[in-house]
Amino acid sequence: KQEVTQIPAALSVPEGENLVLNCSFTDSAIYNLQWFRQDPGKGLTSLLLIQSSQREQTSGRLNASLDKSSGRSTLYIAASQPGDSATYLCAVDNYGQNFVFGPGTRLSVLP
Amino acid sequence: DGGITQSPKYLFRKEGQNVTLSCEQNLNHDAMYWYRQDPGQGLRLIYYSQIVNDFQKGDIAEGYSVSREKKESFPLTVTSAQKNPTAFYLCASSTFTGLAVEQFFGPGTRLTVL
């Protein structure tokens, strides 16, 4: 059964720092991995999707990498801003049928 | 604008009542999903549907029921059999491009049992 973990559970950094969020999954038979952002009381917003054949994807200050063989992905946020404060979740597809989510990393960027 | 709508945004239920949460999408996606999120926790899958008139149980289906009579609609009923229904409920849909399966989410419904 696919299991997804995320480290750290929470992170607090001063504005301007670069930071890395980690996601690990147990079964490498995936189509893709997706990173989401969730603000308190809101739905999930898709940030980046990495296909299993890709190594990384970039969007603005965000860069996500995928090492499928080792079951790991990282989300790199450059020059963090207070507006980046949110919970970040990663998810992998479960043989294309549904998705398995990690518990999330709660990020606070302090002004 | 294409997207997923959920209603209501807030819902209050008395113990013993059934309530139905609405989810509608105009993205023309075949697959739809219902998740439950408890405070400080990740998402847990309740039910999902890959095509109209077909759906499968997720990890926590007990006390819930769904229907998929139309492609754009996937309502979730929280029955009185669900012992602890207070949570944030999220609906999602997905599209398969042949290379990737990308998921999109609605804004959520917060259910509180009084």
Short mmCIF file of C-alpha atoms in Angstrom, two decimals:
data_model
loop_
_atom_site.label_atom_id
_atom_site.label_comp_id
_atom_site.label_asym_id
_atom_site.label_seq_id
_atom_site.Cartn_x
_atom_site.Cartn_y
_atom_site.Cartn_z
CA LYS A 1 0.00 0.00 0.00
CA GLN A 2 1.34 3.42 -0.97
CA GLU A 3 2.35 5.62 1.95
CA VAL A 4 3.49 9.22 1.75
CA THR A 5 5.41 11.11 4.42
CA GLN A 6 6.54 14.71 4.62
CA ILE A 7 9.37 16.27 6.58
CA PRO A 8 9.39 18.57 8.43
CA ALA A 9 5.88 18.71 9.86
CA ALA A 10 6.30 22.43 10.51
CA LEU A 11 8.85 25.05 9.56
CA SER A 12 9.33 28.67 10.56
CA VAL A 13 11.81 30.84 8.69
CA PRO A 14 12.60 34.55 8.35
CA GLU A 15 11.62 36.28 5.16
CA GLY A 16 14.11 35.95 2.30
CA GLU A 17 15.41 32.50 3.19
CA ASN A 18 15.55 29.67 0.70
CA LEU A 19 13.94 26.49 1.99
CA VAL A 20 13.35 22.85 1.09
CA LEU A 21 10.33 20.70 1.85
CA ASN A 22 10.62 16.93 1.59
CA CYS A 23 8.19 14.25 0.45
CA SER A 24 8.78 10.50 0.46
CA PHE A 25 6.66 7.69 -0.96
CA THR A 26 6.99 3.93 -0.66
CA ASP A 27 5.89 2.61 -4.08
CA SER A 28 7.68 3.97 -7.14
CA ALA A 29 4.99 2.78 -9.58
CA ILE A 30 3.46 6.23 -10.06
CA TYR A 31 2.39 8.32 -13.02
CA ASN A 32 3.23 11.57 -11.30
CA LEU A 33 3.67 13.55 -8.11
CA GLN A 34 1.80 16.75 -7.42
CA TRP A 35 2.58 19.54 -4.93
CA PHE A 36 -0.27 21.58 -3.48
CA ARG A 37 -0.64 24.61 -1.28
CA GLN A 38 -3.47 24.96 1.25
CA ASP A 39 -4.36 28.16 3.07
CA PRO A 40 -6.32 27.84 6.32
CA GLY A 41 -9.94 26.88 5.70
CA LYS A 42 -9.46 26.72 1.95
CA GLY A 43 -9.20 24.08 -0.75
CA LEU A 44 -5.96 22.90 -2.29
CA THR A 45 -4.21 24.85 -5.03
CA SER A 46 -1.98 22.92 -7.40
CA LEU A 47 1.57 24.26 -7.53
CA LEU A 48 3.54 21.79 -9.62
CA LEU A 49 3.03 18.40 -11.23
CA ILE A 50 6.02 16.22 -12.09
CA GLN A 51 5.50 13.32 -14.45
CA SER A 52 7.30 10.09 -13.55
CA SER A 53 9.61 10.55 -16.54
CA GLN A 54 10.63 14.04 -15.44
CA ARG A 55 13.29 15.04 -12.93
CA GLU A 56 12.03 18.51 -12.06
CA GLN A 57 9.52 21.25 -12.72
CA THR A 58 9.80 24.98 -12.10
CA SER A 59 7.24 27.72 -11.61
CA GLY A 60 8.50 31.13 -10.58
CA ARG A 61 10.28 30.81 -7.23
CA LEU A 62 9.23 27.17 -6.88
CA ASN A 63 11.23 24.19 -8.06
CA ALA A 64 10.16 20.60 -7.50
CA SER A 65 12.37 17.60 -8.11
CA LEU A 66 11.53 13.92 -8.33
CA ASP A 67 13.72 10.87 -7.78
CA LYS A 68 11.28 8.07 -8.49
CA SER A 69 13.73 5.25 -7.85
CA SER A 70 14.41 6.42 -4.31
CA GLY A 71 10.81 7.52 -3.67
CA ARG A 72 11.64 11.14 -2.93
CA SER A 73 10.59 14.60 -4.02
CA THR A 74 11.65 18.02 -2.81
CA LEU A 75 9.96 21.39 -3.15
CA TYR A 76 12.44 24.26 -3.16
CA ILE A 77 11.13 27.75 -2.41
CA ALA A 78 13.51 30.57 -3.21
CA ALA A 79 13.53 33.93 -1.44
CA SER A 80 10.57 33.10 0.79
CA GLN A 81 7.91 35.74 1.48
CA PRO A 82 5.26 36.05 4.21
CA GLY A 83 2.66 35.28 1.53
CA ASP A 84 4.20 31.82 1.17
CA SER A 85 2.92 30.92 4.63
CA ALA A 86 0.58 27.96 4.17
CA THR A 87 0.49 24.18 4.40
CA TYR A 88 2.21 22.36 1.57
CA LEU A 89 1.06 18.86 0.64
CA CYS A 90 2.44 16.35 -1.81
CA ALA A 91 0.40 13.61 -3.44
CA VAL A 92 1.15 10.64 -5.67
CA ASP A 93 -1.30 8.78 -7.82
CA ASN A 94 -2.15 5.26 -6.75
CA TYR A 95 -1.77 3.26 -9.99
CA GLY A 96 -3.75 6.01 -11.72
CA GLN A 97 -6.91 5.14 -9.75
CA ASN A 98 -6.80 7.64 -6.94
CA PHE A 99 -4.29 9.64 -4.93
CA VAL A 100 -2.39 9.29 -1.68
CA PHE A 101 -1.51 12.45 0.23
CA GLY A 102 1.19 13.23 2.72
CA PRO A 103 0.27 14.90 6.03
CA GLY A 104 1.68 18.25 4.91
CA THR A 105 4.33 20.72 6.04
CA ARG A 106 3.06 23.86 7.76
CA LEU A 107 5.25 26.78 6.70
CA SER A 108 5.45 30.14 8.45
CA VAL A 109 7.53 32.90 6.87
CA LEU A 110 8.16 35.69 9.35
CA PRO A 111 8.44 39.31 8.18
CA ASP B 1 -14.37 29.92 -15.87
CA GLY B 2 -13.88 26.21 -15.44
CA GLY B 3 -13.69 24.84 -11.95
CA ILE B 4 -15.18 22.89 -9.09
CA THR B 5 -17.90 24.29 -6.85
CA GLN B 6 -18.93 22.93 -3.47
CA SER B 7 -21.96 23.94 -1.47
CA PRO B 8 -22.69 24.90 1.13
CA LYS B 9 -19.51 26.42 2.48
CA TYR B 10 -20.61 25.76 6.08
CA LEU B 11 -23.08 23.11 7.20
CA PHE B 12 -24.45 22.34 10.62
CA ARG B 13 -26.06 19.03 11.43
CA LYS B 14 -27.87 17.69 14.42
CA GLU B 15 -26.95 14.23 15.61
CA GLY B 16 -28.96 11.55 13.83
CA GLN B 17 -29.52 13.58 10.67
CA ASN B 18 -28.32 12.78 7.18
CA VAL B 19 -26.85 15.66 5.19
CA THR B 20 -25.78 15.93 1.56
CA LEU B 21 -22.79 17.92 0.34
CA SER B 22 -22.84 19.12 -3.24
CA CYS B 23 -19.93 18.99 -5.68
CA GLU B 24 -20.17 20.17 -9.28
CA GLN B 25 -17.44 20.49 -11.92
CA ASN B 26 -17.46 21.98 -15.40
CA LEU B 27 -13.99 20.77 -16.35
CA ASN B 28 -15.33 17.77 -18.25
CA HIS B 29 -13.27 15.47 -16.04
CA ASP B 30 -14.21 11.82 -15.84
CA ALA B 31 -12.93 11.16 -12.33
CA MET B 32 -14.15 12.75 -9.13
CA TYR B 33 -13.17 12.29 -5.46
CA TRP B 34 -14.29 13.07 -1.93
CA TYR B 35 -11.78 13.61 0.88
CA ARG B 36 -12.09 14.31 4.57
CA GLN B 37 -9.60 16.52 6.38
CA ASP B 38 -9.39 16.74 10.16
CA PRO B 39 -7.53 19.58 11.94
CA GLY B 40 -3.79 19.37 11.44
CA GLN B 41 -4.04 16.24 9.34
CA GLY B 42 -3.73 15.26 5.72
CA LEU B 43 -6.49 14.19 3.36
CA ARG B 44 -8.22 10.84 3.64
CA LEU B 45 -10.11 9.39 0.70
CA ILE B 46 -13.80 8.65 1.26
CA TYR B 47 -15.09 7.68 -2.19
CA TYR B 48 -14.03 8.12 -5.79
CA SER B 49 -15.62 7.66 -9.17
CA GLN B 50 -13.81 7.07 -12.45
CA ILE B 51 -16.90 7.17 -14.67
CA VAL B 52 -20.61 7.91 -14.48
CA ASN B 53 -22.70 5.33 -12.61
CA ASP B 54 -19.64 3.77 -11.01
CA PHE B 55 -17.80 4.54 -7.78
CA GLN B 56 -15.42 2.85 -5.34
CA LYS B 57 -14.87 3.05 -1.61
CA GLY B 58 -11.82 4.80 -0.33
CA ASP B 59 -10.08 4.32 2.99
CA ILE B 60 -12.86 5.71 5.21
CA ALA B 61 -16.16 5.03 3.40
CA GLU B 62 -18.13 3.80 6.42
CA GLY B 63 -21.00 6.15 7.25
CA TYR B 64 -20.90 7.89 3.87
CA SER B 65 -22.67 7.33 0.54
CA VAL B 66 -22.31 8.81 -2.94
CA SER B 67 -23.93 8.77 -6.35
CA ARG B 68 -22.63 9.60 -9.80
CA GLU B 69 -25.62 10.00 -12.10
CA LYS B 70 -24.07 12.81 -14.12
CA LYS B 71 -20.50 13.42 -15.19
CA GLU B 72 -20.41 16.88 -13.63
CA SER B 73 -21.94 16.00 -10.26
CA PHE B 74 -20.75 13.84 -7.35
CA PRO B 75 -22.80 14.47 -4.17
CA LEU B 76 -21.72 13.05 -0.82
CA THR B 77 -24.23 12.06 1.86
CA VAL B 78 -23.03 11.94 5.44
CA THR B 79 -25.33 9.52 7.20
CA SER B 80 -26.20 9.16 10.85
CA ALA B 81 -23.99 6.08 10.88
CA GLN B 82 -20.90 8.30 10.66
CA LYS B 83 -19.97 8.65 14.32
CA ASN B 84 -17.65 11.63 14.08
CA PRO B 85 -18.60 13.64 11.00
CA THR B 86 -17.31 17.05 12.07
CA ALA B 87 -14.55 17.80 9.53
CA PHE B 88 -13.60 19.72 6.43
CA TYR B 89 -14.76 17.96 3.24
CA LEU B 90 -12.99 18.45 -0.06
CA CYS B 91 -14.16 17.44 -3.51
CA ALA B 92 -11.75 17.00 -6.40
CA SER B 93 -11.69 15.94 -10.02
CA SER B 94 -8.90 14.73 -12.24
CA THR B 95 -7.94 14.38 -15.85
CA PHE B 96 -5.64 11.78 -17.37
CA THR B 97 -3.50 12.97 -20.26
CA GLY B 98 -1.84 9.64 -20.97
CA LEU B 99 1.31 10.84 -19.23
CA ALA B 100 -0.04 12.29 -16.03
CA VAL B 101 -3.08 12.41 -13.79
CA GLU B 102 -3.65 15.93 -12.48
CA GLN B 103 -6.06 16.66 -9.66
CA PHE B 104 -8.03 19.85 -9.02
CA PHE B 105 -9.90 20.82 -5.87
CA GLY B 106 -13.01 22.68 -4.84
CA PRO B 107 -13.09 25.20 -1.98
CA GLY B 108 -14.42 22.74 0.59
CA THR B 109 -17.40 22.38 2.94
CA ARG B 110 -16.98 22.58 6.69
CA LEU B 111 -19.44 20.30 8.46
CA THR B 112 -20.15 20.71 12.15
CA VAL B 113 -22.32 18.39 14.21
CA LEU B 114 -24.19 20.17 16.97
#
